[in-house]
mmCIF file of C-alpha atoms in Angstrom:
data_model
loop_
_atom_site.group_PDB
_atom_site.id
_atom_site.type_symbol
_atom_site.label_atom_id
_atom_site.label_comp_id
_atom_site.label_asym_id
_atom_site.label_seq_id
_atom_site.Cartn_x
_atom_site.Cartn_y
_atom_site.Cartn_z
ATOM 1 C CA MET M 1 252.128 14.139 126.312
ATOM 2 C CA ILE M 2 250.001 16.325 128.534
ATOM 3 C CA ALA M 3 246.495 14.997 129.110
ATOM 4 C CA VAL M 4 243.404 15.926 131.054
ATOM 5 C CA ILE M 5 241.494 13.158 132.802
ATOM 6 C CA ALA M 6 238.082 13.751 134.370
ATOM 7 C CA ALA M 7 234.620 12.359 135.008
ATOM 8 C CA VAL M 8 232.064 15.012 134.094
ATOM 9 C CA ALA M 9 228.282 15.127 134.511
ATOM 10 C CA LYS M 10 225.940 16.460 131.786
ATOM 11 C CA ASN M 11 225.878 19.828 133.557
ATOM 12 C CA ARG M 12 229.720 19.757 133.792
ATOM 13 C CA ALA M 13 229.635 18.982 137.549
ATOM 14 C CA LEU M 14 232.814 17.383 138.860
ATOM 15 C CA GLY M 15 232.063 17.155 142.551
ATOM 16 C CA LYS M 16 230.295 18.500 145.588
ATOM 17 C CA ASN M 17 231.638 19.134 149.082
ATOM 18 C CA GLY M 18 234.984 17.578 148.189
ATOM 19 C CA LYS M 19 233.458 14.301 146.984
ATOM 20 C CA LEU M 20 232.476 12.728 143.696
ATOM 21 C CA PRO M 21 228.686 12.679 143.216
ATOM 22 C CA TRP M 22 228.884 9.079 141.927
ATOM 23 C CA LYS M 23 230.596 5.795 142.660
ATOM 24 C CA LEU M 24 231.783 4.190 139.432
ATOM 25 C CA PRO M 25 234.302 1.357 139.881
ATOM 26 C CA CYS M 26 234.875 0.963 136.121
ATOM 27 C CA ASP M 27 235.723 4.654 135.833
ATOM 28 C CA LEU M 28 238.180 4.394 138.734
ATOM 29 C CA ALA M 29 239.795 1.384 137.038
ATOM 30 C CA HIS M 30 239.985 3.405 133.792
ATOM 31 C CA PHE M 31 241.691 6.268 135.673
ATOM 32 C CA LYS M 32 244.160 3.853 137.248
ATOM 33 C CA LYS M 33 244.961 2.122 133.937
ATOM 34 C CA LEU M 34 245.716 5.436 132.220
ATOM 35 C CA THR M 35 247.654 7.166 135.007
ATOM 36 C CA ILE M 36 249.705 4.298 136.486
ATOM 37 C CA ASN M 37 253.476 4.806 136.111
ATOM 38 C CA ASN M 38 252.901 8.392 134.978
ATOM 39 C CA VAL M 39 252.740 11.871 136.519
ATOM 40 C CA VAL M 40 249.492 13.155 138.014
ATOM 41 C CA ILE M 41 248.998 16.860 138.786
ATOM 42 C CA MET M 42 246.107 17.890 140.995
ATOM 43 C CA GLY M 43 244.995 20.660 143.279
ATOM 44 C CA ARG M 44 245.111 20.390 147.059
ATOM 45 C CA LYS M 45 241.372 19.830 147.483
ATOM 46 C CA THR M 46 241.388 17.006 144.934
ATOM 47 C CA PHE M 47 244.388 15.410 146.657
ATOM 48 C CA GLU M 48 242.757 15.685 150.079
ATOM 49 C CA SER M 49 239.488 14.236 148.749
ATOM 50 C CA ILE M 50 241.344 11.103 147.645
ATOM 51 C CA GLU M 51 242.602 10.750 151.244
ATOM 52 C CA LYS M 52 245.820 8.965 150.214
ATOM 53 C CA GLN M 53 248.654 9.134 147.747
ATOM 54 C CA LEU M 54 247.972 7.182 144.583
ATOM 55 C CA PRO M 55 250.436 4.285 144.320
ATOM 56 C CA ASN M 56 252.789 3.824 141.370
ATOM 57 C CA ARG M 57 252.432 7.427 140.214
ATOM 58 C CA ILE M 58 254.391 10.607 140.672
ATOM 59 C CA THR M 59 251.914 12.979 142.282
ATOM 60 C CA ILE M 60 252.330 16.752 142.220
ATOM 61 C CA VAL M 61 249.899 18.700 144.378
ATOM 62 C CA ILE M 62 249.318 22.381 143.678
ATOM 63 C CA SER M 63 248.956 24.360 146.892
ATOM 64 C CA LYS M 64 250.025 27.830 147.960
ATOM 65 C CA MET M 65 249.581 27.151 151.696
ATOM 66 C CA HIS M 66 250.315 23.456 152.317
ATOM 67 C CA THR M 67 253.348 21.321 151.640
ATOM 68 C CA PHE M 68 253.068 17.678 150.711
ATOM 69 C CA SER M 69 256.111 15.492 150.390
ATOM 70 C CA GLY M 70 256.981 11.851 150.364
ATOM 71 C CA THR M 71 258.103 9.187 147.980
ATOM 72 C CA ASN M 72 256.981 10.375 144.541
ATOM 73 C CA LEU M 73 254.907 13.154 146.158
ATOM 74 C CA TYR M 74 255.719 16.810 145.525
ATOM 75 C CA THR M 75 254.146 20.224 146.084
ATOM 76 C CA ALA M 76 254.078 23.057 143.564
ATOM 77 C CA ARG M 77 252.748 26.580 144.072
ATOM 78 C CA SER M 78 251.256 26.882 140.558
ATOM 79 C CA PHE M 79 250.401 24.816 137.512
ATOM 80 C CA ALA M 80 253.504 26.153 135.738
ATOM 81 C CA GLU M 81 255.672 25.096 138.682
ATOM 82 C CA ALA M 82 253.981 21.676 138.696
ATOM 83 C CA MET M 83 254.848 21.241 135.015
ATOM 84 C CA GLU M 84 258.478 22.207 135.737
ATOM 85 C CA CYS M 85 258.573 19.711 138.598
ATOM 86 C CA ALA M 86 257.128 16.983 136.358
ATOM 87 C CA CYS M 87 259.729 17.604 133.653
ATOM 88 C CA LYS M 88 262.636 17.704 136.141
ATOM 89 C CA THR M 89 261.426 14.530 137.838
ATOM 90 C CA MET M 90 261.138 12.681 134.530
ATOM 91 C CA GLN M 91 264.623 13.892 133.562
ATOM 92 C CA SER M 92 266.134 12.725 136.852
ATOM 93 C CA LEU M 93 264.447 9.336 136.478
ATOM 94 C CA GLN M 94 265.417 9.226 132.810
ATOM 95 C CA LYS M 95 261.891 8.128 132.006
ATOM 96 C CA ARG M 96 259.420 9.300 129.421
ATOM 97 C CA MET M 97 256.031 9.591 131.094
ATOM 98 C CA HIS M 98 252.696 11.178 130.410
ATOM 99 C CA ILE M 99 251.505 14.088 132.521
ATOM 100 C CA PHE M 100 247.855 13.942 133.580
ATOM 101 C CA ALA M 101 245.935 16.924 134.953
ATOM 102 C CA ALA M 102 243.494 15.282 137.355
ATOM 103 C CA GLY M 103 241.524 18.121 138.923
ATOM 104 C CA GLY M 104 240.086 20.355 140.205
ATOM 105 C CA ALA M 105 238.465 22.932 137.993
ATOM 106 C CA ALA M 106 241.323 25.476 138.161
ATOM 107 C CA VAL M 107 243.887 22.817 137.226
ATOM 108 C CA TYR M 108 241.724 21.726 134.301
ATOM 109 C CA ALA M 109 241.323 25.338 133.139
ATOM 110 C CA GLU M 110 245.111 25.751 132.986
ATOM 111 C CA ALA M 111 245.759 22.320 131.457
ATOM 112 C CA ILE M 112 243.182 22.324 128.641
ATOM 113 C CA PRO M 113 244.979 24.918 126.462
ATOM 114 C CA LEU M 114 248.206 22.871 126.770
ATOM 115 C CA CYS M 115 246.914 19.327 126.532
ATOM 116 C CA ASP M 116 247.339 16.930 123.656
ATOM 117 C CA LYS M 117 244.484 14.682 124.784
ATOM 118 C CA MET M 118 241.543 14.645 127.134
ATOM 119 C CA PHE M 119 240.151 11.450 128.616
ATOM 120 C CA ILE M 120 236.644 12.371 129.693
ATOM 121 C CA THR M 121 234.153 10.047 131.305
ATOM 122 C CA LYS M 122 230.823 11.571 130.336
ATOM 123 C CA ILE M 123 228.257 10.824 133.022
ATOM 124 C CA ASP M 124 224.772 10.488 131.506
ATOM 125 C CA ALA M 125 223.105 12.520 134.243
ATOM 126 C CA ALA M 126 223.131 16.010 135.679
ATOM 127 C CA CYS M 127 224.449 16.081 139.237
ATOM 128 C CA ASP M 128 224.326 18.559 142.049
ATOM 129 C CA GLY M 129 227.788 20.078 142.180
ATOM 130 C CA ASP M 130 229.859 22.948 143.481
ATOM 131 C CA VAL M 131 232.847 22.363 141.166
ATOM 132 C CA PHE M 132 232.441 22.315 137.392
ATOM 133 C CA PHE M 133 234.569 21.294 134.427
ATOM 134 C CA PRO M 134 235.544 24.324 132.329
ATOM 135 C CA GLU M 135 233.975 24.868 128.946
ATOM 136 C CA PHE M 136 236.336 24.260 126.030
ATOM 137 C CA ASP M 137 236.265 24.571 122.256
ATOM 138 C CA GLU M 138 235.461 21.063 121.009
ATOM 139 C CA ALA M 139 236.359 22.193 117.470
ATOM 140 C CA GLN M 140 240.029 22.070 118.535
ATOM 141 C CA PHE M 141 239.757 18.332 119.149
ATOM 142 C CA SER M 142 238.818 15.221 117.244
ATOM 143 C CA LYS M 143 236.560 12.989 119.308
ATOM 144 C CA LYS M 144 236.654 9.241 119.748
ATOM 145 C CA ILE M 145 233.767 7.621 121.571
ATOM 146 C CA GLY M 146 234.730 4.668 123.694
ATOM 147 C CA LYS M 147 232.491 2.073 125.212
ATOM 148 C CA LYS M 148 229.334 3.013 127.039
ATOM 149 C CA ILE M 149 228.945 1.545 130.495
ATOM 150 C CA ILE M 150 225.367 1.020 131.619
ATOM 151 C CA THR M 151 225.716 -1.633 134.315
ATOM 152 C CA GLU M 152 226.620 0.704 137.169
ATOM 153 C CA CYS M 153 224.531 3.221 139.104
ATOM 154 C CA VAL M 154 224.389 5.706 136.220
ATOM 155 C CA PRO M 155 225.284 5.228 132.531
ATOM 156 C CA TYR M 156 228.463 6.830 131.272
ATOM 157 C CA THR M 157 230.747 6.808 128.251
ATOM 158 C CA PHE M 158 234.511 7.029 127.896
ATOM 159 C CA VAL M 159 235.412 9.750 125.385
ATOM 160 C CA THR M 160 238.912 10.624 124.172
ATOM 161 C CA TYR M 161 239.526 14.055 122.675
ATOM 162 C CA LYS M 162 242.717 14.494 120.663
ATOM 163 C CA ARG M 163 243.922 17.956 119.740
ATOM 164 C CA ILE M 164 243.755 18.543 115.982
#
């Protein structure tokens, strides 16, 4: 399964100046629960904004100029190369894993046409941003609304889109 995972503001903002515009511990826990023991593909800026490798995941960073390597950390020059790397890594480990596209906007734009599911945390606010989630045809997906969280700094809802 190929999936997209993102937290998105009402105006589709994802981040600003390399940071998330919100601090939502429940959303981070949701991200961890879904991606743990799986493959995560992200762009260089997203990886650098996290400031560390995510434990218990195979991480593939897309970058044309930088090289990242380490235990379960790989670099790819394109999204297609990242997908190849993910498949080869799963084959060598003889494990069936999910592949999550985890940002930024360019990675999401390439992943959405290929994904089976999207796990979107819909932030119930517009945020100042310089990176935005791509528009997509919601008619291609069935939508399942998860629980709404209202106890943190801004309300948000977990939404799962499954390709029809």
